[in-house]
XYZ file of C-alpha atoms in Angstrom:
371
model
C 0.220 0.141 -0.208
C 1.122 3.370 -1.064
C 0.429 6.680 0.809
C -0.313 9.482 -2.440
C -2.094 12.536 0.122
C -3.460 12.294 3.116
C -6.714 10.911 2.050
C -5.578 8.745 -1.208
C -4.825 5.548 -1.612
C -3.566 2.987 -3.941
C -4.643 -1.126 -3.023
C -3.994 -3.623 -5.462
C -7.021 -6.219 -5.665
C -8.869 -8.514 -6.413
C -11.500 -11.558 -6.519
C -12.686 -14.968 -5.484
C -13.106 -15.020 -8.863
C -12.352 -18.366 -11.646
C -8.624 -17.784 -12.871
C -8.014 -14.473 -11.636
C -5.342 -14.833 -9.000
C -1.789 -14.714 -9.999
C -2.395 -13.994 -13.273
C -4.646 -10.436 -13.340
C -4.056 -7.098 -11.901
C -6.201 -4.875 -11.043
C -5.029 -0.929 -9.399
C -7.116 0.953 -7.691
C -7.030 4.664 -6.930
C -9.210 5.038 -3.550
C -10.555 8.211 -1.661
C -11.917 6.316 1.634
C -14.193 3.829 0.146
C -14.760 4.868 -3.254
C -12.560 4.389 -6.099
C -11.251 7.377 -7.964
C -9.308 5.551 -10.349
C -9.462 1.861 -12.267
C -6.377 0.130 -13.589
C -7.037 -3.882 -14.442
C -3.247 -4.989 -16.281
C -2.899 -8.171 -18.134
C -0.107 -10.412 -19.264
C 0.846 -12.356 -17.003
C 0.116 -16.232 -18.147
C 0.860 -15.095 -22.049
C -0.055 -18.510 -23.717
C 0.297 -17.595 -27.723
C -2.664 -19.775 -28.661
C -2.276 -17.539 -31.979
C 1.571 -18.224 -32.924
C 1.025 -21.137 -31.638
C -1.517 -22.378 -34.422
C 1.221 -21.340 -37.181
C 3.238 -24.455 -36.100
C 0.596 -26.850 -36.462
C -1.250 -29.518 -38.648
C -4.891 -28.498 -38.706
C -6.340 -31.378 -36.501
C -3.397 -30.187 -33.796
C -4.659 -26.776 -33.298
C -7.957 -28.187 -32.847
C -7.025 -29.993 -29.487
C -5.494 -26.155 -28.045
C -8.742 -24.412 -28.725
C -10.514 -26.010 -26.413
C -7.810 -24.673 -23.476
C -9.444 -20.992 -24.696
C -12.593 -21.079 -22.397
C -12.784 -23.916 -20.332
C -16.117 -22.959 -19.146
C -17.194 -22.752 -23.386
C -14.633 -25.269 -25.302
C -17.625 -26.301 -27.901
C -18.082 -22.181 -28.740
C -14.224 -21.959 -29.347
C -14.258 -25.128 -31.333
C -17.453 -25.375 -32.953
C -15.722 -21.157 -34.549
C -12.087 -22.237 -35.374
C -13.834 -25.407 -37.485
C -15.939 -22.833 -39.171
C -13.450 -20.969 -40.545
C -11.675 -23.858 -41.623
C -15.052 -25.623 -43.423
C -15.140 -22.763 -44.914
C -11.515 -22.516 -46.584
C -12.681 -26.733 -47.094
C -15.584 -25.202 -48.596
C -17.222 -28.784 -47.575
C -21.378 -28.580 -46.148
C -21.914 -30.160 -42.790
C -24.954 -32.866 -41.741
C -27.679 -32.250 -40.227
C -27.570 -34.173 -37.668
C -23.885 -33.315 -37.327
C -25.426 -29.327 -37.351
C -28.249 -30.379 -35.000
C -25.702 -32.048 -32.230
C -23.596 -29.337 -32.687
C -26.058 -26.562 -31.018
C -27.721 -29.470 -28.511
C -24.623 -29.516 -26.874
C -23.087 -26.024 -27.687
C -26.552 -24.599 -26.147
C -26.092 -27.355 -23.056
C -22.877 -25.856 -22.571
C -24.463 -22.284 -22.576
C -26.258 -23.559 -19.377
C -23.058 -24.987 -17.953
C -21.115 -21.976 -18.213
C -23.643 -19.573 -17.098
C -24.288 -21.834 -13.804
C -20.713 -21.931 -12.885
C -20.889 -18.222 -13.134
C -23.822 -18.438 -12.166
C -22.461 -19.969 -8.576
C -18.811 -17.834 -8.130
C -21.027 -14.761 -9.031
C -23.410 -15.448 -5.778
C -20.370 -16.919 -3.573
C -18.670 -13.446 -4.340
C -21.894 -11.323 -2.374
C -21.613 -13.639 0.465
C -23.764 -16.294 -0.359
C -23.230 -19.808 -0.464
C -26.880 -21.649 -1.113
C -26.924 -20.907 -4.276
C -23.603 -22.387 -4.752
C -24.293 -25.258 -3.923
C -28.054 -25.801 -5.495
C -26.196 -24.053 -9.090
C -23.243 -26.467 -8.940
C -25.352 -29.380 -8.439
C -27.769 -28.170 -12.068
C -24.360 -28.098 -13.396
C -22.769 -31.372 -12.642
C -25.908 -33.122 -14.298
C -25.095 -31.255 -17.602
C -21.131 -32.727 -17.105
C -23.049 -35.758 -17.170
C -24.205 -35.305 -19.925
C -20.737 -34.449 -21.778
C -19.513 -37.838 -20.341
C -21.784 -39.554 -21.345
C -22.080 -38.167 -25.207
C -18.076 -37.722 -25.093
C -16.211 -39.198 -22.475
C -15.223 -36.211 -20.817
C -17.071 -33.637 -18.177
C -15.353 -30.747 -19.138
C -12.558 -30.398 -22.554
C -14.448 -32.750 -24.897
C -12.233 -33.645 -28.813
C -15.503 -34.217 -29.985
C -16.037 -31.922 -33.331
C -14.399 -32.887 -35.633
C -14.683 -31.805 -39.214
C -16.607 -32.437 -41.564
C -19.140 -33.457 -38.274
C -18.924 -35.039 -34.993
C -17.492 -37.776 -33.678
C -20.098 -40.284 -32.908
C -23.997 -40.089 -32.549
C -25.946 -39.166 -29.300
C -28.055 -42.548 -28.674
C -31.739 -42.548 -28.841
C -31.147 -43.849 -24.470
C -28.652 -40.516 -23.979
C -31.700 -38.491 -25.455
C -33.877 -39.491 -23.664
C -32.453 -38.987 -20.573
C -32.021 -35.477 -21.551
C -35.624 -34.839 -21.788
C -35.945 -36.548 -18.232
C -33.313 -33.899 -17.263
C -34.952 -31.448 -19.018
C -38.614 -31.611 -16.807
C -36.835 -32.433 -13.611
C -34.544 -29.292 -14.543
C -37.633 -26.419 -14.535
C -38.708 -27.201 -11.509
C -35.131 -27.278 -9.215
C -33.943 -24.239 -11.188
C -37.289 -22.772 -9.897
C -36.058 -23.426 -6.673
C -32.252 -22.063 -7.056
C -33.947 -18.466 -8.869
C -36.599 -18.614 -5.593
C -33.357 -18.184 -3.713
C -32.402 -15.324 -4.982
C -35.065 -13.141 -6.546
C -37.097 -11.262 -3.983
C -33.750 -11.274 -1.662
C -33.279 -7.763 -0.247
C -29.339 -7.584 0.528
C -28.907 -9.681 -2.983
C -31.538 -6.768 -4.916
C -29.122 -3.863 -3.148
C -26.187 -5.062 -4.063
C -26.339 -5.375 -7.245
C -28.791 -2.749 -8.795
C -28.224 0.826 -9.776
C -24.437 -1.349 -9.700
C -21.743 -0.477 -12.796
C -24.162 0.945 -15.134
C -23.621 0.278 -18.370
C -25.022 1.952 -21.147
C -25.213 1.274 -24.361
C -23.332 4.421 -25.076
C -20.203 2.777 -23.230
C -20.771 -0.437 -24.159
C -20.364 -0.179 -28.070
C -16.794 1.777 -28.045
C -15.320 -0.849 -25.915
C -16.931 -3.864 -28.484
C -18.733 -5.348 -25.827
C -20.824 -8.075 -26.567
C -23.819 -11.257 -25.279
C -25.546 -10.341 -21.961
C -23.351 -7.208 -21.103
C -24.501 -5.534 -24.369
C -28.115 -7.443 -24.344
C -28.355 -6.292 -20.034
C -28.048 -2.052 -21.764
C -30.808 -2.523 -24.531
C -29.091 -3.701 -27.596
C -30.358 -7.155 -28.613
C -27.769 -8.250 -30.514
C -27.094 -11.999 -31.079
C -25.004 -12.955 -34.062
C -27.478 -16.350 -33.291
C -30.483 -14.416 -34.734
C -27.857 -11.499 -36.366
C -26.403 -14.248 -38.563
C -27.618 -17.713 -38.130
C -25.295 -20.199 -38.068
C -25.785 -24.352 -38.057
C -29.599 -24.713 -38.051
C -29.881 -21.786 -36.078
C -32.616 -19.937 -38.568
C -34.770 -23.344 -38.007
C -35.449 -23.000 -34.120
C -37.767 -20.824 -32.479
C -36.686 -18.200 -30.167
C -35.906 -14.902 -28.308
C -33.535 -12.821 -27.371
C -34.044 -11.527 -23.847
C -32.828 -7.814 -23.305
C -33.088 -5.361 -20.311
C -32.147 -1.260 -20.645
C -31.373 -0.691 -17.408
C -27.494 -2.119 -17.939
C -27.186 -2.455 -13.736
C -25.646 -5.780 -12.015
C -28.774 -7.052 -11.699
C -29.968 -6.994 -15.087
C -26.852 -8.892 -15.924
C -27.436 -11.164 -13.742
C -31.925 -11.792 -15.239
C -30.605 -11.841 -18.451
C -28.369 -14.796 -17.954
C -31.545 -16.541 -15.776
C -33.864 -16.113 -19.088
C -30.642 -17.612 -21.038
C -30.574 -20.192 -19.120
C -34.604 -20.870 -19.765
C -34.092 -20.353 -23.426
C -31.341 -22.562 -24.383
C -33.013 -25.395 -22.516
C -35.732 -24.922 -25.112
C -33.208 -24.696 -28.027
C -31.950 -28.300 -26.234
C -35.229 -29.266 -26.607
C -35.904 -28.485 -30.051
C -32.439 -30.391 -31.196
C -33.328 -33.069 -29.391
C -36.389 -33.434 -30.589
C -35.378 -33.991 -33.563
C -32.562 -35.937 -33.102
C -34.468 -38.660 -32.381
C -36.742 -38.457 -34.958
C -34.002 -38.215 -37.540
C -31.464 -41.251 -36.408
C -30.659 -42.430 -39.319
C -28.475 -39.188 -40.792
C -25.313 -38.541 -41.728
C -23.165 -36.916 -38.117
C -19.199 -37.153 -40.403
C -18.243 -36.548 -43.470
C -14.816 -39.060 -44.450
C -12.729 -37.077 -44.157
C -8.750 -37.988 -43.135
C -8.434 -36.046 -40.086
C -4.715 -35.802 -40.466
C -4.841 -34.749 -43.565
C -6.979 -31.137 -43.667
C -5.381 -28.909 -46.632
C -8.208 -25.794 -47.313
C -7.635 -24.092 -50.011
C -5.639 -20.696 -49.415
C -7.603 -17.875 -48.768
C -8.642 -15.884 -45.750
C -12.249 -16.274 -43.553
C -13.632 -14.981 -40.564
C -16.572 -17.866 -38.442
C -17.773 -15.757 -35.543
C -20.264 -17.935 -32.225
C -21.921 -16.360 -29.833
C -20.463 -17.655 -27.096
C -22.175 -17.758 -23.310
C -19.538 -14.204 -22.742
C -20.482 -12.845 -25.760
C -18.733 -12.970 -30.219
C -16.021 -15.071 -30.555
C -14.286 -14.465 -34.255
C -11.368 -16.377 -35.783
C -10.454 -14.666 -38.361
C -7.943 -17.113 -40.391
C -5.695 -16.747 -43.352
C -4.405 -20.111 -45.484
C -1.226 -20.865 -47.961
C -2.643 -24.076 -49.732
C -0.610 -25.856 -46.172
C -1.232 -28.174 -44.027
C -0.675 -25.979 -41.494
C -2.547 -22.482 -40.494
C -0.215 -19.300 -42.037
C -2.158 -17.054 -39.452
C -4.888 -16.978 -37.506
C -5.790 -14.110 -34.385
C -8.956 -15.028 -32.151
C -11.603 -11.827 -30.699
C -12.244 -13.070 -27.304
C -15.321 -11.462 -25.495
C -13.802 -11.627 -22.413
C -11.315 -9.159 -23.524
C -12.785 -6.478 -24.344
C -15.255 -7.461 -20.439
C -11.759 -6.369 -18.859
C -10.972 -3.042 -20.485
C -14.811 -1.783 -19.441
C -13.458 -1.506 -16.142
C -11.621 0.315 -15.533
C -14.405 2.991 -17.219
C -17.004 1.687 -15.065
C -15.152 1.029 -11.760
C -14.416 4.497 -11.182
C -17.100 6.030 -8.797
C -17.679 2.085 -7.781
C -16.894 1.208 -3.487
C -14.656 -1.439 -2.991
C -16.756 -3.052 -1.577
C -19.116 -3.034 -4.960
C -15.895 -4.159 -7.003
C -16.329 -7.888 -6.272
C -19.964 -7.305 -7.542
C -18.968 -5.674 -9.820
C -16.069 -7.541 -11.861
C -18.741 -10.622 -11.438
C -21.570 -9.668 -13.413
C -19.389 -9.107 -16.003
C -17.849 -12.572 -16.603
C -14.388 -12.361 -17.082
C -13.343 -15.528 -17.494
C -8.903 -14.676 -17.909
C -7.832 -18.219 -20.093
C -9.608 -16.346 -23.044
C -8.509 -12.558 -22.191
C -4.958 -13.233 -21.759
C -4.462 -16.133 -24.501
């Protein structure tokens, strides 16, 4: 701690949130309990995930995409495959597209539940943490049945997915959906009318559209500010244009709005999972992959950019190829990177006690910010 004047201090601070300790520095200038200036500093664990693509075959780099955001690995794999498959000039079988949407939406729910548990923990509530992680564990059990793994899955491949989802597992998913709604209602009720929770989230960390857009904020953090931008609707990919779903939006732009939208998104994703599951049960005989040698992936020379709407916002994969077996250049656009930069703008004038609420509400995962 360093004294500046009689009543101003600069401190290094942090919160109890996934992967922040030791790899993200927050410097806060305080006047009493009020934050006057706030500066986040990245760069402590840069892994060179973009440069690494130039030294690996397309199939070898596929495994690395899952490590960019360990809470939403399906979305990064989809973004990378989508860019590569465009240059390969192939079209996925319909069954593979539905399976990818099904698993991504389950992944969105599990990511939001992990966020909810840590968010409530940072507010000092312990009961919702157990509810959220117990529900998330049921989704991880489904992933284990489908892919053999609970966190990173290595399930998507160039031209489709590795294996079909059996009828037994699809029926298990339908049973999960039925049971989930009742449990989720209890979880939501624990917080919805809690006066302490409302006081600590309403009116805190307000982000207006005028603030969000210059910082390239997307996802829930933008939709909570009144702009209904979701790339599943704006630029549909896979089979999202064949599914029915709405885009929840709020206008307050505070921590409570971001919490409420993520809870709404869980219900919408659950409905998307149901639609995909029912379609797959009725179309079990379709192909799930193309006959492609995964070790010999060789897209044509060119450049492309793909987009995927992840739990934290817009992911983009910019890919340049020269006709060889390795990418010539690859660049990621990750939503957490922009959310970190936004903190310097919105943390000022907050109190130190509100800081953990504010940072948690943005749903930052440092693995994708400092990649």
